[in-house]
Protein backbone atom coordinates (compact mmCIF):
# COMPACT_ATOMS: atom_id res chain seq x y z
CA UNK A 1 0.00 0.00 0.00
CA UNK A 2 2.86 2.38 0.80
CA UNK A 3 4.47 1.64 -2.60
CA UNK A 4 1.14 2.29 -4.31
CA UNK A 5 0.77 5.64 -2.53
CA UNK A 6 4.33 6.58 -3.50
CA UNK A 7 3.74 5.63 -7.15
CA UNK A 8 0.48 7.58 -7.18
CA UNK A 9 2.16 10.63 -5.71
CA UNK A 10 5.04 10.32 -8.19
CA UNK A 11 2.75 10.05 -11.23
CA UNK A 12 0.72 13.05 -10.14
CA UNK A 13 2.19 16.45 -10.70
CA UNK A 14 3.12 18.70 -7.78
CA UNK A 15 0.15 20.93 -8.55
CA UNK A 16 -2.25 17.98 -8.06
CA UNK A 17 -0.68 17.07 -4.73
CA UNK A 18 -0.89 20.67 -3.60
CA UNK A 19 -4.56 20.92 -4.68
CA UNK A 20 -5.43 17.70 -2.82
CA UNK A 21 -3.72 18.95 0.34
CA UNK A 22 -5.51 22.29 -0.03
CA UNK A 23 -8.90 20.58 -0.25
CA UNK A 24 -8.08 18.36 2.73
CA UNK A 25 -7.13 21.44 4.71
CA UNK A 26 -10.40 23.12 3.72
CA UNK A 27 -12.43 20.10 4.85
CA UNK A 28 -10.60 20.12 8.18
CA UNK A 29 -11.43 23.78 8.64
CA UNK A 30 -15.09 23.18 7.84
CA UNK A 31 -15.24 20.26 10.25
CA UNK A 32 -13.65 22.31 13.02
CA UNK A 33 -16.08 25.17 12.38
CA UNK A 34 -19.04 22.81 12.49
CA UNK A 35 -17.94 21.37 15.83
CA UNK A 36 -17.43 24.86 17.21
CA UNK A 37 -20.86 26.05 16.10
CA UNK A 38 -22.63 22.97 17.46
CA UNK A 39 -20.80 23.23 20.79
CA UNK A 40 -21.61 26.92 21.08
CA UNK A 41 -25.27 26.30 20.23
CA UNK A 42 -25.51 23.50 22.81
CA UNK A 43 -24.01 25.73 25.51
CA UNK A 44 -26.43 28.56 24.68
CA UNK A 45 -29.40 26.17 24.82
CA UNK A 46 -28.27 24.75 28.17
CA UNK A 47 -27.78 28.25 29.59
CA UNK A 48 -31.21 29.37 28.36
CA UNK A 49 -32.89 26.31 29.87
CA UNK A 50 -31.01 26.81 33.15
CA UNK A 51 -32.08 30.42 33.63
CA UNK A 52 -35.67 29.65 32.63
CA UNK A 53 -36.26 26.29 34.30
CA UNK A 54 -34.01 26.02 37.38
CA UNK A 55 -35.48 28.86 39.50
CA UNK A 56 -39.13 27.70 39.19
CA UNK A 57 -38.23 24.03 39.71
CA UNK A 58 -35.92 24.67 42.65
CA UNK A 59 -38.58 26.73 44.45
CA UNK A 60 -35.96 27.89 46.97
CA UNK A 61 -35.12 31.30 48.32
CA UNK A 62 -31.78 32.35 46.92
CA UNK A 63 -31.43 34.84 49.79
CA UNK A 64 -31.95 32.23 52.54
CA UNK A 65 -29.07 32.48 55.04
CA UNK A 66 -27.80 29.42 56.93
CA UNK A 67 -24.63 30.21 58.85
CA UNK A 68 -24.22 26.55 59.83
CA UNK A 69 -23.56 25.83 56.10
CA UNK A 70 -21.05 28.65 55.66
CA UNK A 71 -18.44 28.11 52.92
CA UNK A 72 -19.10 24.42 52.36
CA UNK A 73 -17.16 22.98 49.39
CA UNK A 74 -18.97 21.48 46.39
CA UNK A 75 -20.95 18.36 47.24
CA UNK A 76 -23.99 16.41 46.04
CA UNK A 77 -26.31 18.60 48.11
CA UNK A 78 -24.62 21.80 46.89
CA UNK A 79 -22.86 21.15 43.55
CA UNK A 80 -21.27 24.63 43.54
CA UNK A 81 -20.81 24.79 47.31
CA UNK A 82 -22.09 27.60 49.53
CA UNK A 83 -21.04 31.21 49.99
CA UNK A 84 -19.87 33.08 53.08
CA UNK A 85 -23.37 33.15 54.64
CA UNK A 86 -24.43 29.63 53.72
CA UNK A 87 -26.46 30.34 50.58
CA UNK A 88 -26.49 27.74 47.80
CA UNK A 89 -24.02 28.97 45.21
CA UNK A 90 -25.57 27.09 42.27
CA UNK A 91 -28.90 28.82 42.74
CA UNK A 92 -27.18 32.17 43.25
CA UNK A 93 -25.13 31.67 40.08
CA UNK A 94 -28.23 30.80 38.03
CA UNK A 95 -30.03 33.91 39.29
CA UNK A 96 -26.93 35.99 38.66
CA UNK A 97 -26.58 34.62 35.13
CA UNK A 98 -30.24 35.43 34.46
CA UNK A 99 -29.72 39.04 35.55
CA UNK A 100 -26.53 39.38 33.52
CA UNK A 101 -28.21 37.93 30.42
CA UNK A 102 -31.17 40.28 30.87
CA UNK A 103 -28.87 43.27 31.06
CA UNK A 104 -26.84 42.08 28.08
CA UNK A 105 -29.81 41.31 25.82
CA UNK A 106 -31.83 44.46 26.55
CA UNK A 107 -28.80 46.74 26.42
CA UNK A 108 -27.65 45.17 23.13
CA UNK A 109 -31.07 45.62 21.53
CA UNK A 110 -31.38 49.25 22.66
CA UNK A 111 -27.83 50.10 21.60
CA UNK A 112 -28.35 48.44 18.21
CA UNK A 113 -31.57 50.36 17.57
CA UNK A 114 -29.88 53.67 18.46
CA UNK A 115 -26.75 52.91 16.45
CA UNK A 116 -28.71 51.72 13.41
CA UNK A 117 -30.92 54.81 13.41
CA UNK A 118 -28.00 57.22 13.82
CA UNK A 119 -25.72 55.50 11.30
CA UNK A 120 -28.43 55.06 8.67
CA UNK A 121 -29.62 58.65 9.03
CA UNK A 122 -26.09 60.06 8.80
CA UNK A 123 -25.25 58.08 5.65
CA UNK A 124 -28.64 58.60 4.00
CA UNK A 125 -28.67 62.37 4.40
CA UNK A 126 -24.93 62.88 3.92
CA UNK A 127 -23.35 66.31 3.69
CA UNK A 128 -22.95 68.39 6.82
CA UNK A 129 -25.35 66.16 8.80
CA UNK A 130 -23.11 63.15 8.19
CA UNK A 131 -20.00 65.07 9.21
CA UNK A 132 -21.52 66.47 12.40
CA UNK A 133 -22.93 63.10 13.51
CA UNK A 134 -19.70 61.22 12.88
CA UNK A 135 -17.62 63.86 14.68
CA UNK A 136 -19.91 63.40 17.68
CA UNK A 137 -19.44 59.64 17.43
CA UNK A 138 -15.66 60.09 17.32
CA UNK A 139 -15.80 62.39 20.34
CA UNK A 140 -17.74 59.90 22.46
CA UNK A 141 -15.58 57.02 21.22
CA UNK A 142 -12.44 58.76 22.48
CA UNK A 143 -13.67 58.28 26.08
CA UNK A 144 -13.39 54.70 27.49
CA UNK A 145 -16.75 52.94 27.76
CA UNK A 146 -16.23 52.05 31.40
CA UNK A 147 -15.67 55.69 32.40
CA UNK A 148 -18.80 56.77 30.53
CA UNK A 149 -20.70 53.90 32.15
CA UNK A 150 -19.57 54.96 35.62
CA UNK A 151 -20.70 58.52 34.84
CA UNK A 152 -24.19 57.42 33.77
CA UNK A 153 -24.65 54.93 36.62
CA UNK A 154 -23.54 57.46 39.22
CA UNK A 155 -26.56 59.65 38.40
CA UNK A 156 -29.03 56.96 39.51
CA UNK A 157 -29.54 54.58 42.37
CA UNK A 158 -28.08 51.09 41.91
CA UNK A 159 -30.44 48.87 39.96
CA UNK A 160 -30.93 46.87 36.79
CA UNK A 161 -32.34 49.62 34.59
CA UNK A 162 -29.62 52.22 35.31
CA UNK A 163 -27.06 49.60 34.29
CA UNK A 164 -29.01 48.80 31.10
CA UNK A 165 -29.24 52.50 30.22
CA UNK A 166 -25.55 52.97 30.95
CA UNK A 167 -24.46 50.04 28.77
CA UNK A 168 -26.84 50.97 25.93
CA UNK A 169 -25.75 54.62 25.83
CA UNK A 170 -22.07 53.69 25.68
CA UNK A 171 -22.19 50.85 23.14
CA UNK A 172 -24.16 52.19 20.16
CA UNK A 173 -21.15 53.98 18.64
CA UNK A 174 -19.58 50.97 16.91
CA UNK A 175 -22.97 49.95 15.48
CA UNK A 176 -23.45 53.45 14.08
CA UNK A 177 -20.11 53.23 12.27
CA UNK A 178 -20.87 49.77 10.86
CA UNK A 179 -24.33 50.76 9.64
CA UNK A 180 -23.08 54.01 8.13
CA UNK A 181 -20.36 52.17 6.21
CA UNK A 182 -22.87 49.61 4.93
CA UNK A 183 -25.37 52.29 3.87
CA UNK A 184 -22.65 54.20 2.00
CA UNK A 185 -21.83 50.98 0.16
CA UNK A 186 -25.49 50.37 -0.68
CA UNK A 187 -25.99 53.92 -1.97
CA UNK A 188 -23.75 53.16 -4.94
CA UNK A 189 -25.82 50.15 -6.06
CA UNK A 190 -27.74 50.42 -9.37
CA UNK A 191 -31.16 49.71 -7.85
CA UNK A 192 -30.72 52.69 -5.49
CA UNK A 193 -29.99 54.93 -8.48
CA UNK A 194 -33.06 53.51 -10.22
CA UNK A 195 -35.25 54.25 -7.19
CA UNK A 196 -33.98 57.84 -6.98
CA UNK A 197 -34.43 58.33 -10.72
CA UNK A 198 -37.98 57.04 -10.39
CA UNK A 199 -38.80 59.88 -8.00
CA UNK A 200 -38.55 58.08 -4.65
CA UNK A 201 -37.87 60.36 -1.70
CA UNK A 202 -34.87 59.98 0.59
CA UNK A 203 -37.10 58.67 3.35
CA UNK A 204 -38.64 56.02 1.09
CA UNK A 205 -35.24 54.94 -0.24
CA UNK A 206 -33.87 54.69 3.31
CA UNK A 207 -36.83 52.68 4.66
CA UNK A 208 -37.56 50.44 1.65
CA UNK A 209 -34.05 49.80 0.31
CA UNK A 210 -31.23 50.86 2.63
CA UNK A 211 -32.57 49.70 5.99
CA UNK A 212 -33.34 46.09 4.90
CA UNK A 213 -29.83 45.88 3.48
CA UNK A 214 -28.17 46.74 6.78
CA UNK A 215 -30.36 44.58 9.03
CA UNK A 216 -28.07 41.50 8.85
CA UNK A 217 -25.05 43.59 9.89
CA UNK A 218 -27.08 45.29 12.63
CA UNK A 219 -28.30 41.93 13.94
CA UNK A 220 -24.74 40.61 13.98
CA UNK A 221 -23.61 43.70 15.88
CA UNK A 222 -26.38 43.11 18.44
CA UNK A 223 -25.34 39.48 19.00
CA UNK A 224 -21.69 40.46 19.37
CA UNK A 225 -22.69 43.16 21.81
CA UNK A 226 -24.42 40.78 24.24
CA UNK A 227 -21.24 39.27 25.73
CA UNK A 228 -19.60 42.69 25.80
CA UNK A 229 -22.57 44.13 27.68
CA UNK A 230 -22.49 41.23 30.15
CA UNK A 231 -18.83 41.90 30.90
CA UNK A 232 -19.55 45.62 31.22
CA UNK A 233 -22.33 44.97 33.74
CA UNK A 234 -20.09 42.59 35.67
CA UNK A 235 -17.32 45.20 35.78
CA UNK A 236 -19.70 47.86 37.11
CA UNK A 237 -21.12 45.48 39.72
CA UNK A 238 -17.62 44.37 40.71
CA UNK A 239 -16.73 48.01 41.33
CA UNK A 240 -19.86 48.41 43.47
CA UNK A 241 -21.53 50.79 41.00
CA UNK A 242 -23.97 48.48 39.24
CA UNK A 243 -26.58 46.32 40.92
CA UNK A 244 -27.27 46.39 44.67
CA UNK A 245 -24.96 44.11 46.61
CA UNK A 246 -27.84 41.93 47.86
CA UNK A 247 -29.04 41.21 44.29
CA UNK A 248 -27.40 38.25 42.60
CA UNK A 249 -25.38 39.03 39.49
CA UNK A 250 -22.18 37.47 38.27
CA UNK A 251 -20.23 40.64 38.99
CA UNK A 252 -21.63 40.88 42.53
CA UNK A 253 -20.88 37.20 43.19
CA UNK A 254 -17.26 37.59 42.11
CA UNK A 255 -16.90 40.80 44.08
CA UNK A 256 -18.32 39.30 47.29
CA UNK A 257 -16.05 36.24 46.97
CA UNK A 258 -12.74 38.14 47.01
CA UNK A 259 -12.26 37.64 50.73
CA UNK A 260 -13.05 33.94 50.47
CA UNK A 261 -10.49 33.50 47.70
CA UNK A 262 -7.76 35.04 49.84
CA UNK A 263 -8.70 32.59 52.59
CA UNK A 264 -8.24 29.63 50.23
CA UNK A 265 -11.91 28.99 49.35
CA UNK A 266 -11.83 28.85 45.55
CA UNK A 267 -15.39 27.81 44.61
CA UNK A 268 -17.22 31.11 45.35
CA UNK A 269 -15.01 32.77 42.72
CA UNK A 270 -14.51 29.95 40.22
CA UNK A 271 -18.10 29.05 39.38
CA UNK A 272 -19.45 32.61 38.85
CA UNK A 273 -16.39 33.32 36.72
CA UNK A 274 -16.98 30.21 34.59
CA UNK A 275 -20.66 31.09 34.14
CA UNK A 276 -19.54 34.47 32.87
CA UNK A 277 -16.79 33.23 30.56
CA UNK A 278 -18.35 30.12 28.97
CA UNK A 279 -21.72 31.62 27.82
CA UNK A 280 -20.03 34.73 26.44
CA UNK A 281 -17.58 32.60 24.45
CA UNK A 282 -20.47 30.48 23.15
CA UNK A 283 -22.42 33.55 22.02
CA UNK A 284 -19.29 34.95 20.38
CA UNK A 285 -18.79 31.62 18.58
CA UNK A 286 -22.30 31.71 17.13
CA UNK A 287 -21.81 35.33 16.11
CA UNK A 288 -18.59 34.39 14.34
CA UNK A 289 -20.40 31.68 12.37
CA UNK A 290 -23.11 34.19 11.44
CA UNK A 291 -20.45 36.65 10.28
CA UNK A 292 -18.90 34.01 8.02
CA UNK A 293 -22.31 33.22 6.56
CA UNK A 294 -23.24 36.81 5.68
CA UNK A 295 -19.74 37.51 4.39
CA UNK A 296 -18.89 34.75 1.88
CA UNK A 297 -15.60 36.38 0.91
CA UNK A 298 -14.31 36.24 4.48
CA UNK A 299 -15.55 32.66 4.82
CA UNK A 300 -13.60 31.62 1.70
CA UNK A 301 -10.48 33.30 3.03
CA UNK A 302 -10.78 31.42 6.31
CA UNK A 303 -10.97 28.09 4.45
CA UNK A 304 -7.69 28.64 2.60
Coordinates of C-alpha atoms in Angstrom, one line a residue:
X1 CA 0.0 0.0 0.0
X2 CA 2.9 2.4 0.8
X3 CA 4.5 1.6 -2.6
X4 CA 1.1 2.3 -4.3
X5 CA 0.8 5.6 -2.5
X6 CA 4.3 6.6 -3.5
X7 CA 3.7 5.6 -7.2
X8 CA 0.5 7.6 -7.2
X9 CA 2.2 10.6 -5.7
X10 CA 5.0 10.3 -8.2
X11 CA 2.7 10.1 -11.2
X12 CA 0.7 13.1 -10.1
X13 CA 2.2 16.4 -10.7
X14 CA 3.1 18.7 -7.8
X15 CA 0.1 20.9 -8.6
X16 CA -2.3 18.0 -8.1
X17 CA -0.7 17.1 -4.7
X18 CA -0.9 20.7 -3.6
X19 CA -4.6 20.9 -4.7
X20 CA -5.4 17.7 -2.8
X21 CA -3.7 18.9 0.3
X22 CA -5.5 22.3 0.0
X23 CA -8.9 20.6 -0.3
X24 CA -8.1 18.4 2.7
X25 CA -7.1 21.4 4.7
X26 CA -10.4 23.1 3.7
X27 CA -12.4 20.1 4.9
X28 CA -10.6 20.1 8.2
X29 CA -11.4 23.8 8.6
X30 CA -15.1 23.2 7.8
X31 CA -15.2 20.3 10.2
X32 CA -13.7 22.3 13.0
X33 CA -16.1 25.2 12.4
X34 CA -19.0 22.8 12.5
X35 CA -17.9 21.4 15.8
X36 CA -17.4 24.9 17.2
X37 CA -20.9 26.0 16.1
X38 CA -22.6 23.0 17.5
X39 CA -20.8 23.2 20.8
X40 CA -21.6 26.9 21.1
X41 CA -25.3 26.3 20.2
X42 CA -25.5 23.5 22.8
X43 CA -24.0 25.7 25.5
X44 CA -26.4 28.6 24.7
X45 CA -29.4 26.2 24.8
X46 CA -28.3 24.8 28.2
X47 CA -27.8 28.2 29.6
X48 CA -31.2 29.4 28.4
X49 CA -32.9 26.3 29.9
X50 CA -31.0 26.8 33.1
X51 CA -32.1 30.4 33.6
X52 CA -35.7 29.6 32.6
X53 CA -36.3 26.3 34.3
X54 CA -34.0 26.0 37.4
X55 CA -35.5 28.9 39.5
X56 CA -39.1 27.7 39.2
X57 CA -38.2 24.0 39.7
X58 CA -35.9 24.7 42.7
X59 CA -38.6 26.7 44.4
X60 CA -36.0 27.9 47.0
X61 CA -35.1 31.3 48.3
X62 CA -31.8 32.4 46.9
X63 CA -31.4 34.8 49.8
X64 CA -32.0 32.2 52.5
X65 CA -29.1 32.5 55.0
X66 CA -27.8 29.4 56.9
X67 CA -24.6 30.2 58.8
X68 CA -24.2 26.5 59.8
X69 CA -23.6 25.8 56.1
X70 CA -21.1 28.6 55.7
X71 CA -18.4 28.1 52.9
X72 CA -19.1 24.4 52.4
X73 CA -17.2 23.0 49.4
X74 CA -19.0 21.5 46.4
X75 CA -21.0 18.4 47.2
X76 CA -24.0 16.4 46.0
X77 CA -26.3 18.6 48.1
X78 CA -24.6 21.8 46.9
X79 CA -22.9 21.2 43.6
X80 CA -21.3 24.6 43.5
X81 CA -20.8 24.8 47.3
X82 CA -22.1 27.6 49.5
X83 CA -21.0 31.2 50.0
X84 CA -19.9 33.1 53.1
X85 CA -23.4 33.2 54.6
X86 CA -24.4 29.6 53.7
X87 CA -26.5 30.3 50.6
X88 CA -26.5 27.7 47.8
X89 CA -24.0 29.0 45.2
X90 CA -25.6 27.1 42.3
X91 CA -28.9 28.8 42.7
X92 CA -27.2 32.2 43.2
X93 CA -25.1 31.7 40.1
X94 CA -28.2 30.8 38.0
X95 CA -30.0 33.9 39.3
X96 CA -26.9 36.0 38.7
X97 CA -26.6 34.6 35.1
X98 CA -30.2 35.4 34.5
X99 CA -29.7 39.0 35.6
X100 CA -26.5 39.4 33.5
X101 CA -28.2 37.9 30.4
X102 CA -31.2 40.3 30.9
X103 CA -28.9 43.3 31.1
X104 CA -26.8 42.1 28.1
X105 CA -29.8 41.3 25.8
X106 CA -31.8 44.5 26.6
X107 CA -28.8 46.7 26.4
X108 CA -27.6 45.2 23.1
X109 CA -31.1 45.6 21.5
X110 CA -31.4 49.3 22.7
X111 CA -27.8 50.1 21.6
X112 CA -28.3 48.4 18.2
X113 CA -31.6 50.4 17.6
X114 CA -29.9 53.7 18.5
X115 CA -26.8 52.9 16.4
X116 CA -28.7 51.7 13.4
X117 CA -30.9 54.8 13.4
X118 CA -28.0 57.2 13.8
X119 CA -25.7 55.5 11.3
X120 CA -28.4 55.1 8.7
X121 CA -29.6 58.7 9.0
X122 CA -26.1 60.1 8.8
X123 CA -25.3 58.1 5.6
X124 CA -28.6 58.6 4.0
X125 CA -28.7 62.4 4.4
X126 CA -24.9 62.9 3.9
X127 CA -23.3 66.3 3.7
X128 CA -23.0 68.4 6.8
X129 CA -25.3 66.2 8.8
X130 CA -23.1 63.1 8.2
X131 CA -20.0 65.1 9.2
X132 CA -21.5 66.5 12.4
X133 CA -22.9 63.1 13.5
X134 CA -19.7 61.2 12.9
X135 CA -17.6 63.9 14.7
X136 CA -19.9 63.4 17.7
X137 CA -19.4 59.6 17.4
X138 CA -15.7 60.1 17.3
X139 CA -15.8 62.4 20.3
X140 CA -17.7 59.9 22.5
X141 CA -15.6 57.0 21.2
X142 CA -12.4 58.8 22.5
X143 CA -13.7 58.3 26.1
X144 CA -13.4 54.7 27.5
X145 CA -16.7 52.9 27.8
X146 CA -16.2 52.1 31.4
X147 CA -15.7 55.7 32.4
X148 CA -18.8 56.8 30.5
X149 CA -20.7 53.9 32.2
X150 CA -19.6 55.0 35.6
X151 CA -20.7 58.5 34.8
X152 CA -24.2 57.4 33.8
X153 CA -24.7 54.9 36.6
X154 CA -23.5 57.5 39.2
X155 CA -26.6 59.7 38.4
X156 CA -29.0 57.0 39.5
X157 CA -29.5 54.6 42.4
X158 CA -28.1 51.1 41.9
X159 CA -30.4 48.9 40.0
X160 CA -30.9 46.9 36.8
X161 CA -32.3 49.6 34.6
X162 CA -29.6 52.2 35.3
X163 CA -27.1 49.6 34.3
X164 CA -29.0 48.8 31.1
X165 CA -29.2 52.5 30.2
X166 CA -25.5 53.0 30.9
X167 CA -24.5 50.0 28.8
X168 CA -26.8 51.0 25.9
X169 CA -25.7 54.6 25.8
X170 CA -22.1 53.7 25.7
X171 CA -22.2 50.8 23.1
X172 CA -24.2 52.2 20.2
X173 CA -21.2 54.0 18.6
X174 CA -19.6 51.0 16.9
X175 CA -23.0 49.9 15.5
X176 CA -23.5 53.4 14.1
X177 CA -20.1 53.2 12.3
X178 CA -20.9 49.8 10.9
X179 CA -24.3 50.8 9.6
X180 CA -23.1 54.0 8.1
X181 CA -20.4 52.2 6.2
X182 CA -22.9 49.6 4.9
X183 CA -25.4 52.3 3.9
X184 CA -22.7 54.2 2.0
X185 CA -21.8 51.0 0.2
X186 CA -25.5 50.4 -0.7
X187 CA -26.0 53.9 -2.0
X188 CA -23.7 53.2 -4.9
X189 CA -25.8 50.2 -6.1
X190 CA -27.7 50.4 -9.4
X191 CA -31.2 49.7 -7.8
X192 CA -30.7 52.7 -5.5
X193 CA -30.0 54.9 -8.5
X194 CA -33.1 53.5 -10.2
X195 CA -35.3 54.3 -7.2
X196 CA -34.0 57.8 -7.0
X197 CA -34.4 58.3 -10.7
X198 CA -38.0 57.0 -10.4
X199 CA -38.8 59.9 -8.0
X200 CA -38.5 58.1 -4.7
X201 CA -37.9 60.4 -1.7
X202 CA -34.9 60.0 0.6
X203 CA -37.1 58.7 3.3
X204 CA -38.6 56.0 1.1
X205 CA -35.2 54.9 -0.2
X206 CA -33.9 54.7 3.3
X207 CA -36.8 52.7 4.7
X208 CA -37.6 50.4 1.6
X209 CA -34.1 49.8 0.3
X210 CA -31.2 50.9 2.6
X211 CA -32.6 49.7 6.0
X212 CA -33.3 46.1 4.9
X213 CA -29.8 45.9 3.5
X214 CA -28.2 46.7 6.8
X215 CA -30.4 44.6 9.0
X216 CA -28.1 41.5 8.8
X217 CA -25.1 43.6 9.9
X218 CA -27.1 45.3 12.6
X219 CA -28.3 41.9 13.9
X220 CA -24.7 40.6 14.0
X221 CA -23.6 43.7 15.9
X222 CA -26.4 43.1 18.4
X223 CA -25.3 39.5 19.0
X224 CA -21.7 40.5 19.4
X225 CA -22.7 43.2 21.8
X226 CA -24.4 40.8 24.2
X227 CA -21.2 39.3 25.7
X228 CA -19.6 42.7 25.8
X229 CA -22.6 44.1 27.7
X230 CA -22.5 41.2 30.1
X231 CA -18.8 41.9 30.9
X232 CA -19.6 45.6 31.2
X233 CA -22.3 45.0 33.7
X234 CA -20.1 42.6 35.7
X235 CA -17.3 45.2 35.8
X236 CA -19.7 47.9 37.1
X237 CA -21.1 45.5 39.7
X238 CA -17.6 44.4 40.7
X239 CA -16.7 48.0 41.3
X240 CA -19.9 48.4 43.5
X241 CA -21.5 50.8 41.0
X242 CA -24.0 48.5 39.2
X243 CA -26.6 46.3 40.9
X244 CA -27.3 46.4 44.7
X245 CA -25.0 44.1 46.6
X246 CA -27.8 41.9 47.9
X247 CA -29.0 41.2 44.3
X248 CA -27.4 38.2 42.6
X249 CA -25.4 39.0 39.5
X250 CA -22.2 37.5 38.3
X251 CA -20.2 40.6 39.0
X252 CA -21.6 40.9 42.5
X253 CA -20.9 37.2 43.2
X254 CA -17.3 37.6 42.1
X255 CA -16.9 40.8 44.1
X256 CA -18.3 39.3 47.3
X257 CA -16.0 36.2 47.0
X258 CA -12.7 38.1 47.0
X259 CA -12.3 37.6 50.7
X260 CA -13.0 33.9 50.5
X261 CA -10.5 33.5 47.7
X262 CA -7.8 35.0 49.8
X263 CA -8.7 32.6 52.6
X264 CA -8.2 29.6 50.2
X265 CA -11.9 29.0 49.4
X266 CA -11.8 28.8 45.5
X267 CA -15.4 27.8 44.6
X268 CA -17.2 31.1 45.4
X269 CA -15.0 32.8 42.7
X270 CA -14.5 30.0 40.2
X271 CA -18.1 29.1 39.4
X272 CA -19.5 32.6 38.8
X273 CA -16.4 33.3 36.7
X274 CA -17.0 30.2 34.6
X275 CA -20.7 31.1 34.1
X276 CA -19.5 34.5 32.9
X277 CA -16.8 33.2 30.6
X278 CA -18.4 30.1 29.0
X279 CA -21.7 31.6 27.8
X280 CA -20.0 34.7 26.4
X281 CA -17.6 32.6 24.5
X282 CA -20.5 30.5 23.2
X283 CA -22.4 33.6 22.0
X284 CA -19.3 35.0 20.4
X285 CA -18.8 31.6 18.6
X286 CA -22.3 31.7 17.1
X287 CA -21.8 35.3 16.1
X288 CA -18.6 34.4 14.3
X289 CA -20.4 31.7 12.4
X290 CA -23.1 34.2 11.4
X291 CA -20.4 36.7 10.3
X292 CA -18.9 34.0 8.0
X293 CA -22.3 33.2 6.6
X294 CA -23.2 36.8 5.7
X295 CA -19.7 37.5 4.4
X296 CA -18.9 34.7 1.9
X297 CA -15.6 36.4 0.9
X298 CA -14.3 36.2 4.5
X299 CA -15.5 32.7 4.8
X300 CA -13.6 31.6 1.7
X301 CA -10.5 33.3 3.0
X302 CA -10.8 31.4 6.3
X303 CA -11.0 28.1 4.5
X304 CA -7.7 28.6 2.6

